[in-house]
Short mmCIF file of C-alpha atoms and ligand atoms in Angstrom, two decimals:
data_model
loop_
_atom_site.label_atom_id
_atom_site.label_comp_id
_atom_site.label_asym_id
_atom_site.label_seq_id
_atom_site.Cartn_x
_atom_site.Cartn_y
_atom_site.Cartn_z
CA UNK D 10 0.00 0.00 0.00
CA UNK D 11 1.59 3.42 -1.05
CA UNK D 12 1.43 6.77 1.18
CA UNK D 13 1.91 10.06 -0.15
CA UNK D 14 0.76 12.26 -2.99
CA UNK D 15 -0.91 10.20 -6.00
CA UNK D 16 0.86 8.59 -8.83
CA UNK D 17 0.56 7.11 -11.87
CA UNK D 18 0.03 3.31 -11.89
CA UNK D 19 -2.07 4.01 -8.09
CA UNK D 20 -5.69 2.61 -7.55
CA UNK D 21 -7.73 5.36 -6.79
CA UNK D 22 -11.13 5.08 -5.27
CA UNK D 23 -13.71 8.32 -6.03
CA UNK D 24 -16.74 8.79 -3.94
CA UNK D 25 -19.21 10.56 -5.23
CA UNK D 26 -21.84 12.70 -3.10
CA UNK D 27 -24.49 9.90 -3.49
CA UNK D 28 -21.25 7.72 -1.42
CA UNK D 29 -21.30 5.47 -4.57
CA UNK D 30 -17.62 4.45 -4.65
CA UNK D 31 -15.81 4.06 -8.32
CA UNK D 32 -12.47 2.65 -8.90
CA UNK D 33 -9.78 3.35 -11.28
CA UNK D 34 -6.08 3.48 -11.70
CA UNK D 35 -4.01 6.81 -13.26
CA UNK D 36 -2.03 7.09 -15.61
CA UNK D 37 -1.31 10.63 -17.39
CA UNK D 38 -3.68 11.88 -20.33
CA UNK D 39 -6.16 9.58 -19.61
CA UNK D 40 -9.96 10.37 -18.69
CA UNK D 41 -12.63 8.70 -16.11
CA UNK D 42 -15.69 8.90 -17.44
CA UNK D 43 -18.62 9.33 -15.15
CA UNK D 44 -22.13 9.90 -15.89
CA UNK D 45 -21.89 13.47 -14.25
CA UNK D 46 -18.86 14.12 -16.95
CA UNK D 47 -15.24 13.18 -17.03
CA UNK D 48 -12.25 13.47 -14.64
CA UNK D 49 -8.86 13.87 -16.17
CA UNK D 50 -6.30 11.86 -14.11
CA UNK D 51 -3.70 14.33 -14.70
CA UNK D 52 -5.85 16.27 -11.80
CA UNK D 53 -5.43 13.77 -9.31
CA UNK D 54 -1.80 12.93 -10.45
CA UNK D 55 0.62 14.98 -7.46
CA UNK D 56 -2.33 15.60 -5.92
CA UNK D 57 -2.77 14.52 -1.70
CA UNK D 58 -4.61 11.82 -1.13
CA UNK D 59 -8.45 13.06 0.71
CA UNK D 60 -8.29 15.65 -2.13
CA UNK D 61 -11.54 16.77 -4.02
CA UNK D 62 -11.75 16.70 -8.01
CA UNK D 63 -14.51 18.20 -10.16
CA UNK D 64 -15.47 16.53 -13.58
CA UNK D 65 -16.77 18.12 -16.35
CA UNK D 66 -20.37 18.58 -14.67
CA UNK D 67 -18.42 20.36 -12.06
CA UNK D 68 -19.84 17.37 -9.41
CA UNK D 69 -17.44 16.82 -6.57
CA UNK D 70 -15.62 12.98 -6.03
CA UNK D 71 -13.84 12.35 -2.95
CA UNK D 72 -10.09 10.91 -4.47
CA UNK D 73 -8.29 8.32 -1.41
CA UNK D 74 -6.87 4.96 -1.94
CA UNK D 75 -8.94 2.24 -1.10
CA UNK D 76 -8.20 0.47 1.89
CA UNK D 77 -8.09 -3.59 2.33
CA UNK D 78 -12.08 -4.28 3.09
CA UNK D 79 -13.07 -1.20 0.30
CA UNK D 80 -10.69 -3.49 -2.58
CA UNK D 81 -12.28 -6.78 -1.10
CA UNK D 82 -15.97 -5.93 -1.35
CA UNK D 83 -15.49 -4.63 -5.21
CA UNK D 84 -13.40 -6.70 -6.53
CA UNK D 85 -14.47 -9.17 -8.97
CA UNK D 86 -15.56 -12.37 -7.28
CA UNK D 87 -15.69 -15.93 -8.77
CA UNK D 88 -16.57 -17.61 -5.49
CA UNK D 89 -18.31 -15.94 -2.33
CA UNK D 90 -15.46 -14.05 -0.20
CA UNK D 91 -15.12 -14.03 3.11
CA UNK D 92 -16.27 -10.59 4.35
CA UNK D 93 -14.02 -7.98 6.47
CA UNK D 94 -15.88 -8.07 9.68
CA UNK D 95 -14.94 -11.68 9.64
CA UNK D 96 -11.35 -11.54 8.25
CA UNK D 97 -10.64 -9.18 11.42
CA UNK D 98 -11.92 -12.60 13.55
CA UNK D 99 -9.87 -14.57 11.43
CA UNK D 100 -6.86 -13.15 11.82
CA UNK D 101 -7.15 -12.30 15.66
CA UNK D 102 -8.55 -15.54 16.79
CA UNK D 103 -6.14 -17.37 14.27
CA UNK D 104 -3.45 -15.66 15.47
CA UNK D 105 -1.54 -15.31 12.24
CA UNK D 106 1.63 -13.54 13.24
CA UNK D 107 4.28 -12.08 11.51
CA UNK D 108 6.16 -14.78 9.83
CA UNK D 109 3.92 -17.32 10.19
CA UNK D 110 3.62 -20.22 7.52
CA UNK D 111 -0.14 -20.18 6.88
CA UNK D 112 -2.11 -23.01 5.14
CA UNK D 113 -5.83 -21.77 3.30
CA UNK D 114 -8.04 -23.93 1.32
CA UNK D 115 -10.05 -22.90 -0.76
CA UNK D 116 -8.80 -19.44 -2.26
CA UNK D 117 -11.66 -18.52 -3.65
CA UNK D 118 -11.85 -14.68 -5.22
CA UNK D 119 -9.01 -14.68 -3.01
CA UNK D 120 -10.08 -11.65 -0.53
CA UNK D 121 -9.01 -13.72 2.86
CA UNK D 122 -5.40 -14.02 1.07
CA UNK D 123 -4.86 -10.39 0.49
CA UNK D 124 -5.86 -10.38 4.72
CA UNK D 125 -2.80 -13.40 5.06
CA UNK D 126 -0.48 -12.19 3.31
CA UNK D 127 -0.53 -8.79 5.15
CA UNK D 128 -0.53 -9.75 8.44
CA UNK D 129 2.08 -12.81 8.23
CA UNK D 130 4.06 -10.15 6.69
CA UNK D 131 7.69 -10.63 4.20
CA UNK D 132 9.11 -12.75 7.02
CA UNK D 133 5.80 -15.42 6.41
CA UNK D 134 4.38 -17.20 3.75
CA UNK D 135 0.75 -18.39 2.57
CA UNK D 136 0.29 -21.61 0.94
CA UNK D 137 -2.98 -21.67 -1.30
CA UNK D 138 -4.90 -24.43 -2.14
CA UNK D 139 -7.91 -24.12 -4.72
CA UNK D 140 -9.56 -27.04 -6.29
CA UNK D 141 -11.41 -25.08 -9.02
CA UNK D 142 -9.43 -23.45 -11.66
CA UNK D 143 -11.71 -20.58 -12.60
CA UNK D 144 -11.59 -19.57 -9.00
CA UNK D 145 -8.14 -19.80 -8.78
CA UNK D 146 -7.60 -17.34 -11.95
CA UNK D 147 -9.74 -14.96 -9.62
CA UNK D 148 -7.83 -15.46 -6.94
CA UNK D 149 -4.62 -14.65 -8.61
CA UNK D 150 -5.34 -11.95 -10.25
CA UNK D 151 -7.19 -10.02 -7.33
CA UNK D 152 -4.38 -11.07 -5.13
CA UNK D 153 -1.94 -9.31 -7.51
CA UNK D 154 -3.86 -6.37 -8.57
CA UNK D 155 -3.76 -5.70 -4.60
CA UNK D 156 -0.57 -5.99 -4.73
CA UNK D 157 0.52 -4.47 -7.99
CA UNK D 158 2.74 -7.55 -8.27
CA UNK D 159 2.30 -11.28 -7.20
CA UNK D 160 3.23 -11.69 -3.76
CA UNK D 161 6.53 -13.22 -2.62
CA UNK D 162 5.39 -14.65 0.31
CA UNK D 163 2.59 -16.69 -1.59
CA UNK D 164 2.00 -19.81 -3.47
CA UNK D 165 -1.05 -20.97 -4.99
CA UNK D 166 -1.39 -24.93 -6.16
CA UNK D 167 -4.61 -25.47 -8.14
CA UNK D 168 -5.84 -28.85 -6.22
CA UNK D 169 -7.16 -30.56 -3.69
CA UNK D 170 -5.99 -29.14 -0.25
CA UNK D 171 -6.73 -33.49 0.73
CA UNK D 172 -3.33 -34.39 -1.58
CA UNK D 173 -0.86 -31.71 0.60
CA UNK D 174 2.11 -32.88 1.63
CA UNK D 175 1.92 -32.67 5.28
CA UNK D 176 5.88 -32.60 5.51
CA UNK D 177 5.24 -29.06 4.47
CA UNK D 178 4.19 -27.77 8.26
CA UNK D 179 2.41 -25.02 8.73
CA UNK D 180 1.68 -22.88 11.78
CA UNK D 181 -2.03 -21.95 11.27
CA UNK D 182 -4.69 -23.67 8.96
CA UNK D 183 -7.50 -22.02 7.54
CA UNK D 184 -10.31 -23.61 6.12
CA UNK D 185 -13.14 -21.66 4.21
CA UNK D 186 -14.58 -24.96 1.79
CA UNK D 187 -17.54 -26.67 1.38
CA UNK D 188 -16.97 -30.09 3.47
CA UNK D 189 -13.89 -29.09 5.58
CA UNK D 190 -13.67 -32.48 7.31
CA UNK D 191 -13.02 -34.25 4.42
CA UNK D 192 -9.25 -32.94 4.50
CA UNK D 193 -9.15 -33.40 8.51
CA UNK D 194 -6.32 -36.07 8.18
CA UNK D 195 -4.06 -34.10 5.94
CA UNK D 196 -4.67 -30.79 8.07
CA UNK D 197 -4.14 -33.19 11.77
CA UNK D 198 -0.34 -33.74 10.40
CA UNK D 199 0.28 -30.39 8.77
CA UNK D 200 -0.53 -28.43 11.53
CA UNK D 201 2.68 -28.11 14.35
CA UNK D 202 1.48 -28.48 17.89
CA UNK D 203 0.21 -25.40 19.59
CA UNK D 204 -0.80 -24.67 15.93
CA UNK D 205 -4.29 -23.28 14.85
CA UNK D 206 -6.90 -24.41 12.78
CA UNK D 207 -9.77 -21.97 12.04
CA UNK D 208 -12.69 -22.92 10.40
CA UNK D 209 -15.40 -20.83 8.56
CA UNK D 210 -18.75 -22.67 7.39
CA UNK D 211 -22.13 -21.40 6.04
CA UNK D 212 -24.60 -23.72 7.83
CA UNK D 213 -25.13 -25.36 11.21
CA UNK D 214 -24.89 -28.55 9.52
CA UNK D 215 -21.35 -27.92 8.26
CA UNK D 216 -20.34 -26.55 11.63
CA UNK D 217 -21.60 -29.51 13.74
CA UNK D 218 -20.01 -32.20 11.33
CA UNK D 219 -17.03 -29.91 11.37
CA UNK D 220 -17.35 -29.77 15.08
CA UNK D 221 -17.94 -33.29 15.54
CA UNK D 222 -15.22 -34.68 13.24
CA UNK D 223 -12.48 -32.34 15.26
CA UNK D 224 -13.40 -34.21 18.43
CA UNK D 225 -13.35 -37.23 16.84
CA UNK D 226 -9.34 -36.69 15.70
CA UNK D 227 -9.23 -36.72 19.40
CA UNK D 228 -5.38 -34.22 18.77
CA UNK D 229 -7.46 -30.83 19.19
CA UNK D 230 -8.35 -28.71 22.09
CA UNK D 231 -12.10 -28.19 22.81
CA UNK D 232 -13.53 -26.47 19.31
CA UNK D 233 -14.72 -22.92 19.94
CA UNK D 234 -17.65 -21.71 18.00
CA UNK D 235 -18.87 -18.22 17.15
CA UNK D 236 -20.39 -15.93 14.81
CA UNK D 237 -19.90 -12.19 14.04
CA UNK D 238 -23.10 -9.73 13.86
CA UNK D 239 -22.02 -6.10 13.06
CA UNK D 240 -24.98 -3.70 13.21
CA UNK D 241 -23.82 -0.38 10.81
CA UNK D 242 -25.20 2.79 12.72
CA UNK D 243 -26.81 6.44 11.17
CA UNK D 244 -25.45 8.58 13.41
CA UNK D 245 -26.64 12.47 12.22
CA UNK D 246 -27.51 15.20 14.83
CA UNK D 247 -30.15 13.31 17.18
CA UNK D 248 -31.04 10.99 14.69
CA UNK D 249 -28.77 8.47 16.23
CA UNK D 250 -30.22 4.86 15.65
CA UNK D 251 -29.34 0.93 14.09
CA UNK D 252 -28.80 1.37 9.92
CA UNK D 253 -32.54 -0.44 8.34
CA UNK D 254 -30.29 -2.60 6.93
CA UNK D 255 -27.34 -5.01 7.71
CA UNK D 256 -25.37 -7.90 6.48
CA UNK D 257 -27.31 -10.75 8.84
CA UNK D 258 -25.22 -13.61 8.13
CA UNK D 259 -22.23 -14.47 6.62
CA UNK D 260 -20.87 -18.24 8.48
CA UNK D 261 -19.79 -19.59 11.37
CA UNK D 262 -16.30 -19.24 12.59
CA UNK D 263 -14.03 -22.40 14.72
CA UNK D 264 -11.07 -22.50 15.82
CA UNK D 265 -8.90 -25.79 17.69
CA UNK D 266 -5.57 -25.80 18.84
CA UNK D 267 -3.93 -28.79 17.94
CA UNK D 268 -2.63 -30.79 21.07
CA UNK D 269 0.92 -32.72 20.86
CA UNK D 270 1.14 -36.49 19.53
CA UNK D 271 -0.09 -38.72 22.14
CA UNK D 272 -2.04 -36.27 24.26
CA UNK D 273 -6.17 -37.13 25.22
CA UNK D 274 -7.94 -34.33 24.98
CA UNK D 275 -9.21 -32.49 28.28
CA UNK D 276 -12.70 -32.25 29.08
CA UNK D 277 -12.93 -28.25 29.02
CA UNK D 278 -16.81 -27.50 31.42
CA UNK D 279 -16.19 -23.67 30.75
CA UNK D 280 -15.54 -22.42 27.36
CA UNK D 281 -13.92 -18.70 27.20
CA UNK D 282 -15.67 -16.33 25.31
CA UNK D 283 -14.90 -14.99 22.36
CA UNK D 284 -15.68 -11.39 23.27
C1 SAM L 7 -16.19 -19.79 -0.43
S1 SAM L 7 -14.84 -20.10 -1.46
C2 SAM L 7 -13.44 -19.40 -0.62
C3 SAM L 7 -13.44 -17.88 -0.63
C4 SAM L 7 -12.16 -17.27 -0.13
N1 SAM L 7 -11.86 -17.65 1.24
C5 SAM L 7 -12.19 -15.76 -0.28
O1 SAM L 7 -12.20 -15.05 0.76
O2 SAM L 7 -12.21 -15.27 -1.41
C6 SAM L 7 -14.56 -21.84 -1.25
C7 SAM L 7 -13.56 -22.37 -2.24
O3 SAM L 7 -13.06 -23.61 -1.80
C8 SAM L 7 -12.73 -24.37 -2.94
N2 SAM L 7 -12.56 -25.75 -2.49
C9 SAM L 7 -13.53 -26.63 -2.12
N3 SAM L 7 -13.00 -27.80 -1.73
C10 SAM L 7 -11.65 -27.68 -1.86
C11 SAM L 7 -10.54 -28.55 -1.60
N4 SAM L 7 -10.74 -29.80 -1.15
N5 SAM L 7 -9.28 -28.10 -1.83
C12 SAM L 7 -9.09 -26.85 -2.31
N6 SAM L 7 -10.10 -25.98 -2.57
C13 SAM L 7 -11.36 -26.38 -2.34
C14 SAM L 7 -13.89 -24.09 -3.88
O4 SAM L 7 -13.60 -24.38 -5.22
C15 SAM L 7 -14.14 -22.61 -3.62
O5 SAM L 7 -13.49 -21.80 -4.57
#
């Protein structure tokens, strides 16, 4: 992510005074073209970021970069992506560190990579797995038009997360696929001990076979189970109150520690919260 005045080859997003955001990228002589008239992107070029440009209908647009969650919810999406407000769980509660070696399957549109990659940082690396190909296009290019490059810290394999080799370790697992327990005995002896598996599932029946299958392994601490609600507020003058609408559900979130070869499980009567 650059800092500083614009330049050319930056993503730019514009916000018009409707809030509808529009995306582009400069590069000199060119022209935006929005229904309210054009904006020339020699305007914006040396210009501070939080500046205001008029286009040819004289109408406002708010010029920043977009952030991480602004690039995620308009990029272009092959499969569903896993949404900010539960990316921010994911990487707490998964504890993905600076330098960790991070496991995901499936890729997807790639949005919870762009989230890895960042927070394990040059010092990590993120293995991808991604069974579909089409997805996994997606994935790659979002991933590097976030990046403006691909990622040295990342690999993508198109396949079956079930065929890793689990001689490649890896300190956190994350698992955003249809039937997550099917690659439960690959993911048992990739993860190191102390590692973390986190889980993310639709339905209540994925998260109880999920849940169920984890105690079965019998190698992971008591599963913890959660969701995430975020309620948007309209806060204007008195007229403070709860948005009309909101994102209701997304999935279910789990996370297991895995214990160390040979170790039963112990029976946990008071789960912490995940507050
Ligand atoms: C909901 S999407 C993942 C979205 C992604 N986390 C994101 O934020 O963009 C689930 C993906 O898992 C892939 N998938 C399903 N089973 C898989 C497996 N066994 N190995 C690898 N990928 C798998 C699917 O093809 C699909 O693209």
């Amino acid at each position: 992510m650059r800092s500083g005045p614009f330049r050319p080859g930056d993503r730019v997003q514009l916000t018009d005074p409707k809030g509808r955001h529009f995306s582009l990228v400069l590069e000199r002589g060119q022209s935006y073209h929005t229904h309210r008239g054009a904006i020339d992107h020699d305007k914006l070029i040396g210009a501070p970021e939080g500046s205001v440009v008029l286009s040819a209908a004289n109408t406002p647009y708010l010029a920043l970069r977009p952030l991480l969650p602004d690039y995620v919810l308009a990029m272009p999406r092959g499969a569903q992506v896993i949404y900010p407000k539960d990316a921010a769980q994911i990487l707490m509660w998964g504890d993905v560190f600076p330098g960790a070696r991070v496991l995901e399957a499936g890729a997807g549109s790639g949005a919870l990579t762009c989230s890895l990659l960042r927070a394990v940082g040059p010092a990590g690396h993120v293995r991808s797995y991604e069974i579909r190909a089409d997805h996994a296009e997606h994935a790659v290019a979002n991933v590097e038009r976030f990046y403006g490059e691909r990622p040295g810290n990342w690999d993508l394999r198109v396949g079956d997360l079930a065929d890793h080799d689990p001689d490649e370790t890896a300190d956190r697992i994350v698992l955003d696929m249809l039937a997550p327990w099917e690659v439960l005995p690959v993911v048992r002896e990739t993860v190191v001990p102390g590692g973390v598996l986190v889980g993310y599932v639709a339905t209540t029946t994925q998260l109880s076979t999920l849940t169920e299958a984890l105690r079965e392994q019998a190698c992971w601490t008591e599963p913890q189970v959660w969701e995430t609600i975020v309620r948007p507020w309209h806060a204007v003058g008195l007229a403070v109150r709860p948005e009309h609408r909101m994102i209701a559900h997304t999935a279910f979130l789990l996370t297991a520690r895995r214990l160390a070869d040979g170790v039963t499980p112990p029976r946990v009567q008071r789960r912490p919260s995940r507050g």
